[in-house]
Amino acid sequence: MRISFLRLSVLLISLFCSQAVMAQSFSLHARVTMAPVVTGPSGYFAALTSGAPLQFELVDLSNGMVALRDPATGHYARTGNTQYEYLDFGNGGLTAHAMFEITRSGADILLRSVANGRYIGFNMGSGRLRAAHDANDPAAVWRMQEIEAAAPRHVGTWALHAARDAQGQWVSPVANGRATFEIHLTDWGAASVFHACGGLTSLSYRVSGDSLRFGDLPGGLYPCDAASDAMIDAVYNAQRFAFDEVGQLRLSDANGRLLALFGRN
C-alpha cells in the first residue's frame, strides 16, 4: 500500500527539521544468491557476482523509513516512475522515489518503495533491481554487510626519518642500526613510541583538525642516543601534524616549527 501524502509530508518535514541523520556504509546482497548489488552493464543496479560491490550509506529517516545514499556523490538510490523502471543513483532530491520502508527479520531485510508500495527485488536472469515484487518473493529478500570505515590517514606504524634535537640540528637513526624508532598510532587514540632505550607504551593522543596532542607521557626520562632524545622531544612538543608531498608524517610545535618526519612503515 502506498504511503499517504500526509504521512510523507510529515516525514519529510521531520527529516529536514532534524539536526542530523544517522548513516552507516554497507554493501547490499541478494539473499537467494548472496550476489552483491553492482552497477550492471546497462548502468542500472544489478545483483551479480561480477563487478565491484556498490557502497551505500543507510540513512535513517526515522519511523521505519530509510534512504540509500552514494557516499561519493551524495545521490540517492531511486526507483523509477513506474514498477517497470530499474534502480540507479539518480540526481534528484530526497523524494518518495528515494525513500524505502525497511522491515527486518533477523539478518534479512525487505525494502518497500514509498513511491509505489512494491518491494525492491532483482531479476533472476539479468540481476537488475526494481520495485516490482511482493513481500513473499524470495528475490525481494536482502542482506546488508557493513563496510568498515577507512582508518584515519595518520593511523598505523611510522618509522622515524629525522628529528630536530635540542640545538635545532636534524638527526636520524643510524643506517642499518638494530634499534627501532617508531610511533604506532591506533584509531582509538592509543599510541606506542619505540626508540633505542626501550618503548613508551600505553600513551594516549588526541586529533582534532590538524592538531595532534600526546598525553600521559611519563616523566624522568634519562638521556639516550641523539635520535631517541630528539624523537621523544618531538612527541612531547607535538601540537600539529600534516603530510608532505611524499607521504611523510610531519610533527610540528604550536608555532608550526617542524620537529620530526616519519615514513609509513
mmCIF file of C-alpha atoms in Angstrom:
data_model
loop_
_atom_site.group_PDB
_atom_site.id
_atom_site.type_symbol
_atom_site.label_atom_id
_atom_site.label_comp_id
_atom_site.label_asym_id
_atom_site.label_seq_id
_atom_site.Cartn_x
_atom_site.Cartn_y
_atom_site.Cartn_z
ATOM 1 C CA MET A 1 0.000 0.000 0.000
ATOM 2 C CA ARG A 2 1.340 3.402 -0.991
ATOM 3 C CA ILE A 3 2.206 5.771 1.820
ATOM 4 C CA SER A 4 -0.284 8.616 2.259
ATOM 5 C CA PHE A 5 0.621 12.132 1.164
ATOM 6 C CA LEU A 6 0.076 13.399 4.720
ATOM 7 C CA ARG A 7 2.415 10.788 6.220
ATOM 8 C CA LEU A 8 5.062 11.523 3.570
ATOM 9 C CA SER A 9 4.805 15.253 4.225
ATOM 10 C CA VAL A 10 5.200 14.779 7.981
ATOM 11 C CA LEU A 11 8.188 12.509 7.428
ATOM 12 C CA LEU A 12 9.929 14.984 5.111
ATOM 13 C CA ILE A 13 9.284 17.887 7.486
ATOM 14 C CA SER A 14 10.688 15.931 10.444
ATOM 15 C CA LEU A 15 13.731 14.978 8.378
ATOM 16 C CA PHE A 16 14.618 18.471 7.272
ATOM 17 C CA CYS A 17 13.996 19.899 10.750
ATOM 18 C CA SER A 18 16.241 17.361 12.460
ATOM 19 C CA GLN A 19 19.817 18.259 13.311
ATOM 20 C CA ALA A 20 21.352 15.274 11.552
ATOM 21 C CA VAL A 21 20.595 11.833 10.149
ATOM 22 C CA MET A 22 22.473 8.704 11.084
ATOM 23 C CA ALA A 23 24.305 6.930 8.257
ATOM 24 C CA GLN A 24 26.343 3.765 8.016
ATOM 25 C CA SER A 25 28.049 2.298 4.942
ATOM 26 C CA PHE A 26 27.262 -1.170 3.665
ATOM 27 C CA SER A 27 27.019 -3.392 0.611
ATOM 28 C CA LEU A 28 23.703 -4.997 -0.338
ATOM 29 C CA HIS A 29 23.421 -8.689 -1.267
ATOM 30 C CA ALA A 30 20.556 -10.728 -2.718
ATOM 31 C CA ARG A 31 19.667 -13.315 -0.080
ATOM 32 C CA VAL A 32 18.962 -16.047 -2.659
ATOM 33 C CA THR A 33 22.384 -15.906 -4.323
ATOM 34 C CA MET A 34 24.325 -13.591 -1.964
ATOM 35 C CA ALA A 35 25.461 -11.769 -5.110
ATOM 36 C CA PRO A 36 26.261 -8.127 -4.311
ATOM 37 C CA VAL A 37 24.488 -5.192 -5.874
ATOM 38 C CA VAL A 38 26.776 -3.667 -8.514
ATOM 39 C CA THR A 39 26.385 -1.292 -11.426
ATOM 40 C CA GLY A 40 25.320 -3.648 -14.197
ATOM 41 C CA PRO A 41 26.295 -3.474 -17.907
ATOM 42 C CA SER A 42 23.182 -1.412 -18.640
ATOM 43 C CA GLY A 43 24.045 1.154 -15.968
ATOM 44 C CA TYR A 44 21.304 0.100 -13.547
ATOM 45 C CA PHE A 45 21.712 -1.671 -10.207
ATOM 46 C CA ALA A 46 22.038 -5.428 -10.593
ATOM 47 C CA ALA A 47 22.734 -8.310 -8.198
ATOM 48 C CA LEU A 48 25.635 -10.006 -9.985
ATOM 49 C CA THR A 49 28.714 -11.982 -8.997
ATOM 50 C CA SER A 50 30.882 -9.821 -11.276
ATOM 51 C CA GLY A 51 31.805 -6.206 -10.637
ATOM 52 C CA ALA A 52 32.730 -4.202 -7.575
ATOM 53 C CA PRO A 53 30.004 -4.099 -4.882
ATOM 54 C CA LEU A 54 28.348 -0.718 -4.630
ATOM 55 C CA GLN A 55 28.751 1.129 -1.366
ATOM 56 C CA PHE A 56 25.647 2.634 0.201
ATOM 57 C CA GLU A 57 25.006 4.791 3.226
ATOM 58 C CA LEU A 58 21.912 3.667 5.061
ATOM 59 C CA VAL A 59 20.293 6.951 6.068
ATOM 60 C CA ASP A 60 17.813 6.531 8.912
ATOM 61 C CA LEU A 61 14.829 8.802 8.277
ATOM 62 C CA SER A 62 13.032 7.550 11.429
ATOM 63 C CA ASN A 63 9.588 5.942 11.577
ATOM 64 C CA GLY A 64 10.920 2.823 9.843
ATOM 65 C CA MET A 65 11.979 4.748 6.743
ATOM 66 C CA VAL A 66 15.456 4.791 5.184
ATOM 67 C CA ALA A 67 17.261 6.097 2.136
ATOM 68 C CA LEU A 68 20.243 4.572 0.321
ATOM 69 C CA ARG A 69 22.852 7.224 -0.459
ATOM 70 C CA ASP A 70 26.035 7.118 -2.518
ATOM 71 C CA PRO A 71 28.795 8.280 -0.110
ATOM 72 C CA ALA A 72 30.893 9.551 -3.023
ATOM 73 C CA THR A 73 28.308 11.794 -4.702
ATOM 74 C CA GLY A 74 25.511 12.175 -2.154
ATOM 75 C CA HIS A 75 22.986 10.934 -4.731
ATOM 76 C CA TYR A 76 20.196 8.627 -3.594
ATOM 77 C CA ALA A 77 19.183 5.221 -4.921
ATOM 78 C CA ARG A 78 15.902 5.863 -6.705
ATOM 79 C CA THR A 79 13.082 3.842 -8.166
ATOM 80 C CA GLY A 80 11.575 4.844 -11.475
ATOM 81 C CA ASN A 81 8.195 6.433 -12.034
ATOM 82 C CA THR A 82 6.672 3.001 -12.633
ATOM 83 C CA GLN A 83 7.392 -0.513 -11.398
ATOM 84 C CA TYR A 84 8.916 -1.344 -14.777
ATOM 85 C CA GLU A 85 11.847 1.052 -14.324
ATOM 86 C CA TYR A 86 15.103 -0.054 -12.704
ATOM 87 C CA LEU A 87 17.005 1.391 -9.745
ATOM 88 C CA ASP A 88 20.060 3.598 -10.023
ATOM 89 C CA PHE A 89 21.679 6.565 -8.305
ATOM 90 C CA GLY A 90 19.551 9.391 -9.618
ATOM 91 C CA ASN A 91 20.387 13.052 -9.206
ATOM 92 C CA GLY A 92 17.098 14.073 -7.642
ATOM 93 C CA GLY A 93 16.486 15.030 -4.051
ATOM 94 C CA LEU A 94 15.009 13.022 -1.205
ATOM 95 C CA THR A 95 11.554 12.366 -2.659
ATOM 96 C CA ALA A 96 9.264 9.347 -2.356
ATOM 97 C CA HIS A 97 11.256 7.651 -5.143
ATOM 98 C CA ALA A 98 14.332 7.641 -2.878
ATOM 99 C CA MET A 99 12.615 6.522 0.315
ATOM 100 C CA PHE A 100 12.013 2.964 1.488
ATOM 101 C CA GLU A 101 10.204 1.325 4.355
ATOM 102 C CA ILE A 102 12.575 -1.222 5.889
ATOM 103 C CA THR A 103 11.447 -4.473 7.501
ATOM 104 C CA ARG A 104 13.945 -6.668 9.342
ATOM 105 C CA SER A 105 13.759 -10.377 10.115
ATOM 106 C CA GLY A 106 16.990 -11.476 11.727
ATOM 107 C CA ALA A 107 19.747 -10.670 9.220
ATOM 108 C CA ASP A 108 17.253 -10.390 6.333
ATOM 109 C CA ILE A 109 15.642 -7.152 5.232
ATOM 110 C CA LEU A 110 12.852 -6.066 2.899
ATOM 111 C CA LEU A 111 12.765 -2.626 1.265
ATOM 112 C CA ARG A 112 9.389 -1.313 0.160
ATOM 113 C CA SER A 113 9.275 1.709 -2.115
ATOM 114 C CA VAL A 114 7.372 4.664 -0.722
ATOM 115 C CA ALA A 115 6.597 5.733 -4.295
ATOM 116 C CA ASN A 116 4.597 2.675 -5.383
ATOM 117 C CA GLY A 117 4.317 0.399 -2.339
ATOM 118 C CA ARG A 118 6.116 -2.527 -4.020
ATOM 119 C CA TYR A 119 9.239 -4.264 -2.730
ATOM 120 C CA ILE A 120 12.742 -3.982 -4.185
ATOM 121 C CA GLY A 121 13.794 -7.251 -5.791
ATOM 122 C CA PHE A 122 16.036 -8.490 -8.572
ATOM 123 C CA ASN A 123 15.515 -10.310 -11.846
ATOM 124 C CA MET A 124 16.894 -13.841 -11.686
ATOM 125 C CA GLY A 125 18.202 -13.543 -15.235
ATOM 126 C CA SER A 126 19.600 -10.041 -15.692
ATOM 127 C CA GLY A 127 20.049 -9.321 -11.983
ATOM 128 C CA ARG A 128 18.528 -5.845 -12.385
ATOM 129 C CA LEU A 129 16.684 -4.299 -9.443
ATOM 130 C CA ARG A 130 13.248 -2.699 -9.495
ATOM 131 C CA ALA A 131 10.364 -2.016 -7.130
ATOM 132 C CA ALA A 132 8.003 -4.619 -8.546
ATOM 133 C CA HIS A 133 7.996 -7.515 -6.091
ATOM 134 C CA ASP A 134 5.780 -8.872 -3.329
ATOM 135 C CA ALA A 135 6.912 -9.347 0.269
ATOM 136 C CA ASN A 136 6.845 -13.149 -0.059
ATOM 137 C CA ASP A 137 9.052 -13.189 -3.165
ATOM 138 C CA PRO A 138 12.487 -14.691 -2.326
ATOM 139 C CA ALA A 139 14.052 -12.281 -4.843
ATOM 140 C CA ALA A 140 12.959 -9.376 -2.617
ATOM 141 C CA VAL A 141 14.962 -10.503 0.429
ATOM 142 C CA TRP A 142 18.309 -8.785 1.046
ATOM 143 C CA ARG A 143 21.274 -8.907 3.370
ATOM 144 C CA MET A 144 23.386 -5.909 4.373
ATOM 145 C CA GLN A 145 27.093 -6.259 5.033
ATOM 146 C CA GLU A 146 28.552 -3.310 6.902
ATOM 147 C CA ILE A 147 31.662 -1.805 5.371
ATOM 148 C CA GLU A 148 34.215 -0.733 7.911
ATOM 149 C CA ALA A 149 35.142 2.903 7.659
ATOM 150 C CA ALA A 150 38.636 3.555 6.449
ATOM 151 C CA ALA A 151 41.058 4.251 9.242
ATOM 152 C CA PRO A 152 42.213 7.869 9.554
ATOM 153 C CA ARG A 153 45.224 8.572 7.379
ATOM 154 C CA HIS A 154 47.603 9.007 10.303
ATOM 155 C CA VAL A 155 46.752 5.615 11.839
ATOM 156 C CA GLY A 156 49.440 2.930 11.527
ATOM 157 C CA THR A 157 53.128 2.450 12.216
ATOM 158 C CA TRP A 158 55.501 5.263 11.372
ATOM 159 C CA ALA A 159 59.298 4.947 11.276
ATOM 160 C CA LEU A 160 61.468 7.941 12.187
ATOM 161 C CA HIS A 161 63.261 9.568 9.259
ATOM 162 C CA ALA A 162 64.664 12.588 11.101
ATOM 163 C CA ALA A 163 64.006 14.703 14.188
ATOM 164 C CA ARG A 164 65.258 18.075 15.409
ATOM 165 C CA ASP A 165 67.470 17.944 18.527
ATOM 166 C CA ALA A 166 67.662 20.492 21.363
ATOM 167 C CA GLN A 167 70.184 22.556 19.384
ATOM 168 C CA GLY A 168 67.913 22.675 16.345
ATOM 169 C CA GLN A 169 70.008 20.213 14.346
ATOM 170 C CA TRP A 170 68.466 17.344 12.404
ATOM 171 C CA VAL A 171 69.451 13.833 13.480
ATOM 172 C CA SER A 172 68.455 10.454 12.056
ATOM 173 C CA PRO A 173 68.702 6.836 13.198
ATOM 174 C CA VAL A 174 71.956 5.131 12.297
ATOM 175 C CA ALA A 175 71.672 3.392 8.943
ATOM 176 C CA ASN A 176 71.356 -0.391 9.302
ATOM 177 C CA GLY A 177 71.158 0.000 13.075
ATOM 178 C CA ARG A 178 69.311 -2.556 15.170
ATOM 179 C CA ALA A 179 67.255 -0.090 17.209
ATOM 180 C CA THR A 180 63.601 0.535 16.369
ATOM 181 C CA PHE A 181 62.476 4.142 16.066
ATOM 182 C CA GLU A 182 58.728 4.048 15.546
ATOM 183 C CA ILE A 183 55.406 5.515 16.581
ATOM 184 C CA HIS A 184 52.352 3.295 16.359
ATOM 185 C CA LEU A 185 49.027 5.170 16.278
ATOM 186 C CA THR A 186 45.733 3.323 16.632
ATOM 187 C CA ASP A 187 42.315 4.544 15.533
ATOM 188 C CA TRP A 188 41.060 4.577 19.147
ATOM 189 C CA GLY A 189 43.542 7.147 20.466
ATOM 190 C CA ALA A 190 46.272 4.879 21.871
ATOM 191 C CA ALA A 191 49.914 5.164 20.872
ATOM 192 C CA SER A 192 53.213 3.362 21.419
ATOM 193 C CA VAL A 193 56.593 5.024 20.950
ATOM 194 C CA PHE A 194 59.645 2.820 20.410
ATOM 195 C CA HIS A 195 63.240 4.039 20.497
ATOM 196 C CA ALA A 196 66.761 2.801 21.226
ATOM 197 C CA CYS A 197 66.306 2.885 25.008
ATOM 198 C CA GLY A 198 63.040 0.944 25.181
ATOM 199 C CA GLY A 199 59.388 1.595 24.415
ATOM 200 C CA LEU A 200 56.969 4.138 25.790
ATOM 201 C CA THR A 201 53.720 2.205 25.857
ATOM 202 C CA SER A 202 50.082 2.965 26.604
ATOM 203 C CA LEU A 203 50.291 6.601 25.613
ATOM 204 C CA SER A 204 47.208 8.473 24.517
ATOM 205 C CA TYR A 205 46.800 11.043 21.786
ATOM 206 C CA ARG A 206 44.050 13.315 20.530
ATOM 207 C CA VAL A 207 43.462 14.558 16.993
ATOM 208 C CA SER A 208 41.260 17.498 16.066
ATOM 209 C CA GLY A 209 41.601 19.002 12.617
ATOM 210 C CA ASP A 210 45.342 19.417 12.026
ATOM 211 C CA SER A 211 46.228 19.300 15.739
ATOM 212 C CA LEU A 212 47.757 16.233 17.380
ATOM 213 C CA ARG A 213 48.500 16.151 21.104
ATOM 214 C CA PHE A 214 50.087 13.305 23.042
ATOM 215 C CA GLY A 215 49.159 12.832 26.692
ATOM 216 C CA ASP A 216 50.055 10.655 29.677
ATOM 217 C CA LEU A 217 53.760 10.950 28.948
ATOM 218 C CA PRO A 218 55.980 9.561 31.705
ATOM 219 C CA GLY A 219 58.457 11.906 33.335
ATOM 220 C CA GLY A 220 62.070 11.423 34.352
ATOM 221 C CA LEU A 221 63.346 10.051 31.065
ATOM 222 C CA TYR A 222 67.104 9.769 31.078
ATOM 223 C CA PRO A 223 69.266 10.857 28.129
ATOM 224 C CA CYS A 224 69.708 8.237 25.463
ATOM 225 C CA ASP A 225 71.202 8.462 21.981
ATOM 226 C CA ALA A 226 70.688 11.575 19.877
ATOM 227 C CA ALA A 227 67.939 10.174 17.630
ATOM 228 C CA SER A 228 65.928 8.776 20.556
ATOM 229 C CA ASP A 229 66.165 12.015 22.529
ATOM 230 C CA ALA A 230 65.101 14.073 19.516
ATOM 231 C CA MET A 231 62.151 11.788 18.778
ATOM 232 C CA ILE A 232 60.976 11.856 22.408
ATOM 233 C CA ASP A 233 61.237 15.652 22.443
ATOM 234 C CA ALA A 234 59.137 15.768 19.252
ATOM 235 C CA VAL A 235 56.452 13.637 20.890
ATOM 236 C CA TYR A 236 56.451 15.852 23.990
ATOM 237 C CA ASN A 237 56.169 19.053 21.973
ATOM 238 C CA ALA A 238 53.999 17.956 19.048
ATOM 239 C CA GLN A 239 50.937 20.142 18.537
ATOM 240 C CA ARG A 240 50.237 19.749 14.822
ATOM 241 C CA PHE A 241 50.568 17.138 12.130
ATOM 242 C CA ALA A 242 50.484 17.108 8.338
ATOM 243 C CA PHE A 243 51.577 15.018 5.362
ATOM 244 C CA ASP A 244 54.056 16.215 2.760
ATOM 245 C CA GLU A 245 54.141 15.509 -0.971
ATOM 246 C CA VAL A 246 55.867 12.131 -0.476
ATOM 247 C CA GLY A 247 53.502 10.966 2.276
ATOM 248 C CA GLN A 248 55.741 11.598 5.277
ATOM 249 C CA LEU A 249 54.063 12.341 8.608
ATOM 250 C CA ARG A 250 55.234 15.762 9.832
ATOM 251 C CA LEU A 251 55.032 16.688 13.529
ATOM 252 C CA SER A 252 55.263 20.373 14.414
ATOM 253 C CA ASP A 253 55.041 22.507 17.535
ATOM 254 C CA ALA A 254 52.391 25.115 18.297
ATOM 255 C CA ASN A 255 54.187 27.695 16.139
ATOM 256 C CA GLY A 256 54.365 25.376 13.140
ATOM 257 C CA ARG A 257 58.077 24.639 13.588
ATOM 258 C CA LEU A 258 58.810 21.229 12.134
ATOM 259 C CA LEU A 259 60.014 18.771 14.785
ATOM 260 C CA ALA A 260 60.137 15.334 13.165
ATOM 261 C CA LEU A 261 59.495 13.415 9.945
ATOM 262 C CA PHE A 262 58.180 9.850 9.838
ATOM 263 C CA GLY A 263 57.563 7.473 6.953
ATOM 264 C CA ARG A 264 54.882 4.805 6.761
ATOM 265 C CA ASN A 265 56.340 1.513 7.899
#
